[in-house]
GROMACS .gro file of C-alpha atoms in nm:
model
  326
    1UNK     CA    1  10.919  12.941  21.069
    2UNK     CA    2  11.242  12.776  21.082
    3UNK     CA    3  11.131  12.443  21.125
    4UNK     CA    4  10.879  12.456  20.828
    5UNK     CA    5  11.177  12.653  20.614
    6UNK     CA    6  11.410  12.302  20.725
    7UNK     CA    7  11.137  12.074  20.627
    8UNK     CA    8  11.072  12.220  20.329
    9UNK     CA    9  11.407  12.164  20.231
   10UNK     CA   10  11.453  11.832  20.372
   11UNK     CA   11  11.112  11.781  20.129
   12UNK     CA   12  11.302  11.945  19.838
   13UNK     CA   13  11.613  11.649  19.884
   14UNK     CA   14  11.415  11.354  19.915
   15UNK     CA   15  11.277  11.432  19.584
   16UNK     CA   16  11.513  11.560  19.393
   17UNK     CA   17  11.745  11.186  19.531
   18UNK     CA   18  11.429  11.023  19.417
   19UNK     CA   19  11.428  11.210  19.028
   20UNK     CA   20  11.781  11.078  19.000
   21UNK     CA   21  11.776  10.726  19.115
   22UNK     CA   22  11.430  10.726  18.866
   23UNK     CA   23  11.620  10.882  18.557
   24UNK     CA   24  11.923  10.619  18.638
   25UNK     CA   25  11.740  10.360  18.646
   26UNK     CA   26  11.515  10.422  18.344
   27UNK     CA   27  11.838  10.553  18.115
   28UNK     CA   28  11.968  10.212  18.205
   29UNK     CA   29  11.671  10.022  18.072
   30UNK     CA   30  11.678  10.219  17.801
   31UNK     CA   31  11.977  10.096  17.710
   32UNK     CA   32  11.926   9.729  17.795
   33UNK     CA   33  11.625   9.786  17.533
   34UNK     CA   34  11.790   9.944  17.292
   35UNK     CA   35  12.052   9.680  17.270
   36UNK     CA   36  11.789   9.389  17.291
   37UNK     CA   37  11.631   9.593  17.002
   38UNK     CA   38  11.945   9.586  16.770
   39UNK     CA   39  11.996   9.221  16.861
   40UNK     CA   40  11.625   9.175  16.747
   41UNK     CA   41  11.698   9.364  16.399
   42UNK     CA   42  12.019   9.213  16.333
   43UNK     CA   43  11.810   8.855  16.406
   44UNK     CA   44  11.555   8.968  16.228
   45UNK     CA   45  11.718   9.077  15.874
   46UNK     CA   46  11.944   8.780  15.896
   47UNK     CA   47  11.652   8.552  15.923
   48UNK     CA   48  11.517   8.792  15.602
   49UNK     CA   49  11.810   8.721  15.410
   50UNK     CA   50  11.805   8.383  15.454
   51UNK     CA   51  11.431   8.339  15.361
   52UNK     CA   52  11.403   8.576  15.055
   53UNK     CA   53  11.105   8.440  14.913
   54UNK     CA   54  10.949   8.499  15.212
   55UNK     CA   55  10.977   8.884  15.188
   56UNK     CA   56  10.645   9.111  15.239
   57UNK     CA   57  10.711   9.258  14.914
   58UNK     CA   58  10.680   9.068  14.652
   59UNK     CA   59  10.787   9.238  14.341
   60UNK     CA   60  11.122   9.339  14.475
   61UNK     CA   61  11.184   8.949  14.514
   62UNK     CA   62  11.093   8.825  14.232
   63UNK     CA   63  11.207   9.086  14.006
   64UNK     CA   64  11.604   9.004  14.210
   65UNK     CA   65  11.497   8.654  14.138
   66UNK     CA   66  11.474   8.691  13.743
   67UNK     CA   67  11.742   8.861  13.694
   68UNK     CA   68  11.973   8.682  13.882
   69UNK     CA   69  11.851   8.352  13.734
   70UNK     CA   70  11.882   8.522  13.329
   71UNK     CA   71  12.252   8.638  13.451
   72UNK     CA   72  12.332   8.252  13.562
   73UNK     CA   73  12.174   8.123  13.210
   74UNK     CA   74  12.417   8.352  13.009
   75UNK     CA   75  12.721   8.334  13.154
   76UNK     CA   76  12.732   7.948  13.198
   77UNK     CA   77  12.505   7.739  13.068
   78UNK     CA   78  12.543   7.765  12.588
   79UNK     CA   79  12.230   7.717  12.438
   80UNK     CA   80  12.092   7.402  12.361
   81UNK     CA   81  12.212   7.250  12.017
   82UNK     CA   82  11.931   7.055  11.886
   83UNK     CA   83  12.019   6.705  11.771
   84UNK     CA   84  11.835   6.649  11.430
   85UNK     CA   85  11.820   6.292  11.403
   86UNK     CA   86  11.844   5.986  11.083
   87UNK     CA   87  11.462   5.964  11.218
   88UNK     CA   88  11.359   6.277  11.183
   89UNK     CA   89  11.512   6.307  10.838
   90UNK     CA   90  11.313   5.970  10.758
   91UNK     CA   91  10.994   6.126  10.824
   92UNK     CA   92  11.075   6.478  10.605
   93UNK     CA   93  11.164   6.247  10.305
   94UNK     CA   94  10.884   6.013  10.365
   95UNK     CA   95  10.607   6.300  10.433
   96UNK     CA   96  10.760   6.541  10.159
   97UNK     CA   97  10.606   6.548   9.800
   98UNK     CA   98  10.956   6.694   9.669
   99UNK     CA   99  11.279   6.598   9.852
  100UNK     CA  100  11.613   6.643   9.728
  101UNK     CA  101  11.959   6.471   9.835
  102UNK     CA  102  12.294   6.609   9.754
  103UNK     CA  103  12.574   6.366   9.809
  104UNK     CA  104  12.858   6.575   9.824
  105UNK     CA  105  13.220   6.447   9.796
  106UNK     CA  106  13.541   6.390   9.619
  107UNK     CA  107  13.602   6.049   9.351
  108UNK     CA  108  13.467   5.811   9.600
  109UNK     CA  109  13.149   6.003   9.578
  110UNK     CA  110  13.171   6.026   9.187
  111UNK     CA  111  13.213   5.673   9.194
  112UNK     CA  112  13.584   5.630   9.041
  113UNK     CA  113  13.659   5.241   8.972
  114UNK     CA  114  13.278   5.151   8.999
  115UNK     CA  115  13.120   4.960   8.677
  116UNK     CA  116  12.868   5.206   8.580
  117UNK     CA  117  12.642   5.485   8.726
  118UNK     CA  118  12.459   5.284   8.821
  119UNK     CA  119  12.702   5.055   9.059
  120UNK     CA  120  12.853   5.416   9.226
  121UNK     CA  121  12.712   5.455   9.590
  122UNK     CA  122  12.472   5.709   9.471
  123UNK     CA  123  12.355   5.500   9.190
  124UNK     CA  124  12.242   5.236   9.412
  125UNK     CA  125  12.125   5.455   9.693
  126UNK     CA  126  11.884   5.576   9.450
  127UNK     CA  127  11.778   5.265   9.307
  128UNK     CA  128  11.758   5.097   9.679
  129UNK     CA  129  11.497   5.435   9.790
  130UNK     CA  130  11.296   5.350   9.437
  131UNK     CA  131  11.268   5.006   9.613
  132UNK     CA  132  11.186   5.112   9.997
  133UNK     CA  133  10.958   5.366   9.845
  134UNK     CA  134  10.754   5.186   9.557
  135UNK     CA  135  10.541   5.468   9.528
  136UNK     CA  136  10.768   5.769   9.457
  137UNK     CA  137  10.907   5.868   9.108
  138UNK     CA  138  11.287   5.880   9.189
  139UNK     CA  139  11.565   6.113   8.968
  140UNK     CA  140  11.887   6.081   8.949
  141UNK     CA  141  12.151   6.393   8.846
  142UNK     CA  142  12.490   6.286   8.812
  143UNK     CA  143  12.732   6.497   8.854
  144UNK     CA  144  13.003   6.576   8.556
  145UNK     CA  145  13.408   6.617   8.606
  146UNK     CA  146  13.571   6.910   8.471
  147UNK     CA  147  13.939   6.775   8.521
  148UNK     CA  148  14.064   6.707   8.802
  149UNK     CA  149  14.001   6.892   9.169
  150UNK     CA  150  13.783   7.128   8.980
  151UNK     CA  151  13.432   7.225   8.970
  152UNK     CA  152  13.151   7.090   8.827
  153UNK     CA  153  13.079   7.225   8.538
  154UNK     CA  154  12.709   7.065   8.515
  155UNK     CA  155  12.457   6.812   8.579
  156UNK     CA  156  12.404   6.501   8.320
  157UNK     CA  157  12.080   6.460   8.202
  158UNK     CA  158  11.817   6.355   8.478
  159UNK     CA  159  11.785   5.984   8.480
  160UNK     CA  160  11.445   5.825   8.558
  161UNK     CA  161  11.491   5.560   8.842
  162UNK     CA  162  11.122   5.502   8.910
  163UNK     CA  163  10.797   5.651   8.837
  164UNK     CA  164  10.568   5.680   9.099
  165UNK     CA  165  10.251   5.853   9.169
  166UNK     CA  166  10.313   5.975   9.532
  167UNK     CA  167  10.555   6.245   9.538
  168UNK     CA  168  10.929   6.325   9.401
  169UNK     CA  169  11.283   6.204   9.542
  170UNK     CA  170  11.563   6.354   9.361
  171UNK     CA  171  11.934   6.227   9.415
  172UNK     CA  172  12.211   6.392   9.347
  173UNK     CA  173  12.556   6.311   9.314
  174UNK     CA  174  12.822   6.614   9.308
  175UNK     CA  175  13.167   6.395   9.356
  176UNK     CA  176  13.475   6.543   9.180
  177UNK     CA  177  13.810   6.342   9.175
  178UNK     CA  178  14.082   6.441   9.405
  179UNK     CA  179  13.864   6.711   9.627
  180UNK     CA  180  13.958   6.801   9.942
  181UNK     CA  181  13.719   7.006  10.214
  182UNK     CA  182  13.891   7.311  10.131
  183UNK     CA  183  13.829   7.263   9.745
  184UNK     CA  184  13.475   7.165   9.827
  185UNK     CA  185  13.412   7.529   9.994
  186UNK     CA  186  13.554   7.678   9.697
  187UNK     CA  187  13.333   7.513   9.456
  188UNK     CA  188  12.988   7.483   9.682
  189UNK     CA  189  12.826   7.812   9.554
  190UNK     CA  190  12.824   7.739   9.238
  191UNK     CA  191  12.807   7.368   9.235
  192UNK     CA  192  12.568   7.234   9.482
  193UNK     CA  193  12.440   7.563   9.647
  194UNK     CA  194  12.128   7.659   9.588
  195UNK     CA  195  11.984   7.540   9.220
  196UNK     CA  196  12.413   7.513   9.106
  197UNK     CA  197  12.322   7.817   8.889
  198UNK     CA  198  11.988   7.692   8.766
  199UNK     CA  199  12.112   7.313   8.661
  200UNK     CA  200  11.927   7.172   8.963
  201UNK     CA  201  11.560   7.195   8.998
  202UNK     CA  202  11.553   7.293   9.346
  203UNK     CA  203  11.755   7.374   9.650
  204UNK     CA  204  11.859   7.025   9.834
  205UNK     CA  205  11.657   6.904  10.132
  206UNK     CA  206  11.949   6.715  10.262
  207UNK     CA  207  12.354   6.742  10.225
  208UNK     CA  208  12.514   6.425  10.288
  209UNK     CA  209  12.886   6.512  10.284
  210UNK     CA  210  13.165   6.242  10.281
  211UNK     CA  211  13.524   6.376  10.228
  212UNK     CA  212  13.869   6.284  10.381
  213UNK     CA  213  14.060   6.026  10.149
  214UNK     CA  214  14.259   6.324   9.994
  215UNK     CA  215  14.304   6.541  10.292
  216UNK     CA  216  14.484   6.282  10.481
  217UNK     CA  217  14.799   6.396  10.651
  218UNK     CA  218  14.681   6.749  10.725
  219UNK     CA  219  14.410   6.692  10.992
  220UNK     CA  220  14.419   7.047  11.113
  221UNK     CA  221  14.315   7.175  10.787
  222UNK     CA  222  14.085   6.947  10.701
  223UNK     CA  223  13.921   7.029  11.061
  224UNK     CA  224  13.869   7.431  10.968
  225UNK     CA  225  13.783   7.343  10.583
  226UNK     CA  226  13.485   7.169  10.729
  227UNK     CA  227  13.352   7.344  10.995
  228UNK     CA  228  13.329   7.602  10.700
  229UNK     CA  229  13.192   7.469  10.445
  230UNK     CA  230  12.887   7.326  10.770
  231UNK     CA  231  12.870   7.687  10.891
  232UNK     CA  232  12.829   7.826  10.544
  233UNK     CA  233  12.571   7.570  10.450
  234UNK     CA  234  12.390   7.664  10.818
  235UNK     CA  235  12.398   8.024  10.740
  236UNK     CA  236  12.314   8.050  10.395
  237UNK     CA  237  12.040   7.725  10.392
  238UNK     CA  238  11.952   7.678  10.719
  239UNK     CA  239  11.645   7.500  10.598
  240UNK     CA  240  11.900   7.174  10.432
  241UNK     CA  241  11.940   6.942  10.674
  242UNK     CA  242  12.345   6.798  10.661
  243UNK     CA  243  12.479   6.436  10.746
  244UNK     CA  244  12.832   6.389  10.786
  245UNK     CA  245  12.916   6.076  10.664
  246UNK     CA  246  13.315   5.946  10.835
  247UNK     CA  247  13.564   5.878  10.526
  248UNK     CA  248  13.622   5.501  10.410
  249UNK     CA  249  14.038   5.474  10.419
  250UNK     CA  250  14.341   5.479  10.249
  251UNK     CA  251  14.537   5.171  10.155
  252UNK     CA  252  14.861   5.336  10.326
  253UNK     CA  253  14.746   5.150  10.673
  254UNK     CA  254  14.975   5.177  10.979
  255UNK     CA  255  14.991   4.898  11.221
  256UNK     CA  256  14.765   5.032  11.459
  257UNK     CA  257  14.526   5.113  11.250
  258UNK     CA  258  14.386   5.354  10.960
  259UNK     CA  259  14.515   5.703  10.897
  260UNK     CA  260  14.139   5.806  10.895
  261UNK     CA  261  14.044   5.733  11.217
  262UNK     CA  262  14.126   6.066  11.369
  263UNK     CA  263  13.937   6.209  11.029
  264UNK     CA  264  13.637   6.025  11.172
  265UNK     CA  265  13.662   6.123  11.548
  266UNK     CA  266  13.695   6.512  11.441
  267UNK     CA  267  13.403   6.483  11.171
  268UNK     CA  268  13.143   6.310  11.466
  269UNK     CA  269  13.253   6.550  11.760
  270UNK     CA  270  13.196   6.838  11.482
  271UNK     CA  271  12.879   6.686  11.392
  272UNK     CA  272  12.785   6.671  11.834
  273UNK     CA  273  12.890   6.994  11.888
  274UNK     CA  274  12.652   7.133  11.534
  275UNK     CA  275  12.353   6.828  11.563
  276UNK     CA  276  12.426   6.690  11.256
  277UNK     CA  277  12.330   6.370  11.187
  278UNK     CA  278  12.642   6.104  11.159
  279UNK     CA  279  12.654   5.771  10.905
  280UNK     CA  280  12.967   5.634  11.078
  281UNK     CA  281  13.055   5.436  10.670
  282UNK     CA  282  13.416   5.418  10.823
  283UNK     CA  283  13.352   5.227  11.116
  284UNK     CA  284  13.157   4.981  10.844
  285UNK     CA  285  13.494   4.996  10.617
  286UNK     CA  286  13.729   4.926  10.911
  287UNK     CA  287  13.524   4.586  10.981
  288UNK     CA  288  13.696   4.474  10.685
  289UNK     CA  289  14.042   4.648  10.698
  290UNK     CA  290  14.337   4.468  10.752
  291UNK     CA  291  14.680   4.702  10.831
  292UNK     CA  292  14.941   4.634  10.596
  293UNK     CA  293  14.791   4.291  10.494
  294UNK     CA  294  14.720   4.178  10.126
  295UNK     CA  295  14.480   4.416   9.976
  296UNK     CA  296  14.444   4.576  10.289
  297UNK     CA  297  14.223   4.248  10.395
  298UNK     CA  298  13.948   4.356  10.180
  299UNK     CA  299  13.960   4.168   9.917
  300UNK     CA  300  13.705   4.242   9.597
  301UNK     CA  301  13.567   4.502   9.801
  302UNK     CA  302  13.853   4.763   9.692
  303UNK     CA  303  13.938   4.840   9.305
  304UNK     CA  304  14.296   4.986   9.450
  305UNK     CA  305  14.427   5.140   9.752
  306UNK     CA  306  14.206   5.402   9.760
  307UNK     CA  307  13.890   5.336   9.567
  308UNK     CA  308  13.596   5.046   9.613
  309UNK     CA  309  13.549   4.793   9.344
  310UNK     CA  310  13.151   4.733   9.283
  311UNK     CA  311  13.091   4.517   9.584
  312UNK     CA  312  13.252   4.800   9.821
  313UNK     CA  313  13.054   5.070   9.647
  314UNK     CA  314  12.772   4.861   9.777
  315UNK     CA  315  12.891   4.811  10.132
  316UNK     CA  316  12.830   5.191  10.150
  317UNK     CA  317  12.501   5.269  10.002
  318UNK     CA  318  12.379   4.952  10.190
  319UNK     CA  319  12.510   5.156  10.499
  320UNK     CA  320  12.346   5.483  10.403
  321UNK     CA  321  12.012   5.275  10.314
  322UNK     CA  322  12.081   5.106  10.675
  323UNK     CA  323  12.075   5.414  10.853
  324UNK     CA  324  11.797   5.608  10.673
  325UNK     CA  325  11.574   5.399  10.644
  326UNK     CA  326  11.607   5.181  11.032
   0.00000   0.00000   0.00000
């Protein structure tokens, strides 16, 4: 009895060393595993993260996708400005049956010192787009003063440039003496806005602005008068195309150059930054400038120091026909 009560018990050790040694061992590859399986996630989602698109779930990516890519758009990259081209404003003149230009401007643009009406830059753009375009009927409006630096009070008679069987161009020319951009957005709503009121048959296809003789020395202001009177036009006839066309000069020259030259810089970067189209008439001007030489080096191109004679109101419209019609 004794011996099979001590091997019973020797029995009972052997196992119960044998359960321990088994639950050591196993608790220790339990934790070998459990670390190899952390390792394994942490590899895992790393190599997630670094794949996205390659997720199992689909919308989840592409909806993080989307938004993060409309978040990027907003925050950094302005919307496109569309450029509207000379071209482009070719091809509405040439394919329209009714097109109407609005030169707006101050004495230069009424044509102060020219001959006649008819020898003003206007006058002879119209008369050179009767000639490119033999098949239109052309009008001409010309503006009329009401003193100096104010509005307009009307339109003269139309005059008949050409009569043509194709289609109507309409030009007109809203210049008053002495204006200055600010004066210009004072006077544009009831001048060349719209129908001016009723005298104008329509609302202008195309603004072609060229102001800056009389704002000289106050570049600032002449910078926020025109981005105004642009905006306005944008807002309020989005449909009218605009070109800015660069001032001429000024006979008071400095040796380096002409006082306008930083009034042409600011009107092209405004024009970049809005996609307006640019004539660049003061470039054209300058070819013939000379600083502080007799008659400015222009010779019978200038009527005084700040107006054209005939033959320089025809160095501009033969720039404006230049550019419209390349």
């Amino acid at each position: 009895m004794k011996k099979l009560t001590a091997f019973l018990l020797v029995l009972v050790l052997i196992f119960s060393l044998c359960a321990c040694g088994g639950n050591a061992v196993t608790s220790s590859e339990n934790e070998t595993s459990s670390a190899a399986g952390s390792s394994s996630a942490e590899s895992d989602t790393s190599s997630a993260a670094s794949s996205a698109p390659k997720i199992s779930s689909p919308s989840i990516s592409v909806d993080y996708n989307t938004k993060s890519s409309k978040e990027s758009t907003t925050s950094k990259t302005p919307p496109d400005v569309k450029q509207v081209t000379l071209k482009e404003i070719k091809t509405k003149m040439i394919n329209s049956k009714d097109y109407m230009i609005t030169f707006i401007g101050d004495s230069i643009t009424f044509g102060f010192q020219a001959s006649s009406k008819e020898t003003s830059f206007v006058g002879l753009v119209a008369k050179g787009i009767a000639e490119k375009l033999p098949d239109r009927t052309v009008i001409r409006y010309d503006g009329i003063e009401n003193g100096l630096r104010q509005p307009l009070k009307g339109y003269s008679e139309p005059v008949n440039v050409q009569e043509g069987a194709n289609g109507k161009i309409t030009v007109v020319r809203s210049g008053v003496s002495g204006s200055r951009m600010g004066e210009t957005v004072a006077r544009m709503d009831t001048d060349f806005m719209g129908t001016a009121n009723g005298r104008l048959p329509k609302k202008a296809d195309l603004f072609i602005i060229h102001l800056g003789v009389n704002d000289a020395g106050d570049l600032s202001t002449y910078k926020r008068n025109m981005r105004t009177l642009v905006e306005k036009v944008m807002a309020n006839q989005p449909e009218t195309d605009i070109i800015l066309m660069t001032p001429t000069s000024t006979g008071e020259g400095k040796s380096e150059g002409s006082p306008l030259d930083e009034y042409s810089v600011a009107m092209k970067e405004l024009a970049a930054e809005k996609g307006l189209a640019v004539i660049d008439v003061h470039e054209e001007w300058m070819k013939h400038y000379t600083p502080g030489g007799p008659g400015y080096g222009m010779g019978n191109l200038v009527a005084d120091m700040w107006h054209p004679a005939d033959p320089g109101y025809k160095l501009i419209a033969d720039k404006i026909l230049a550019d419209l019609f390349k």
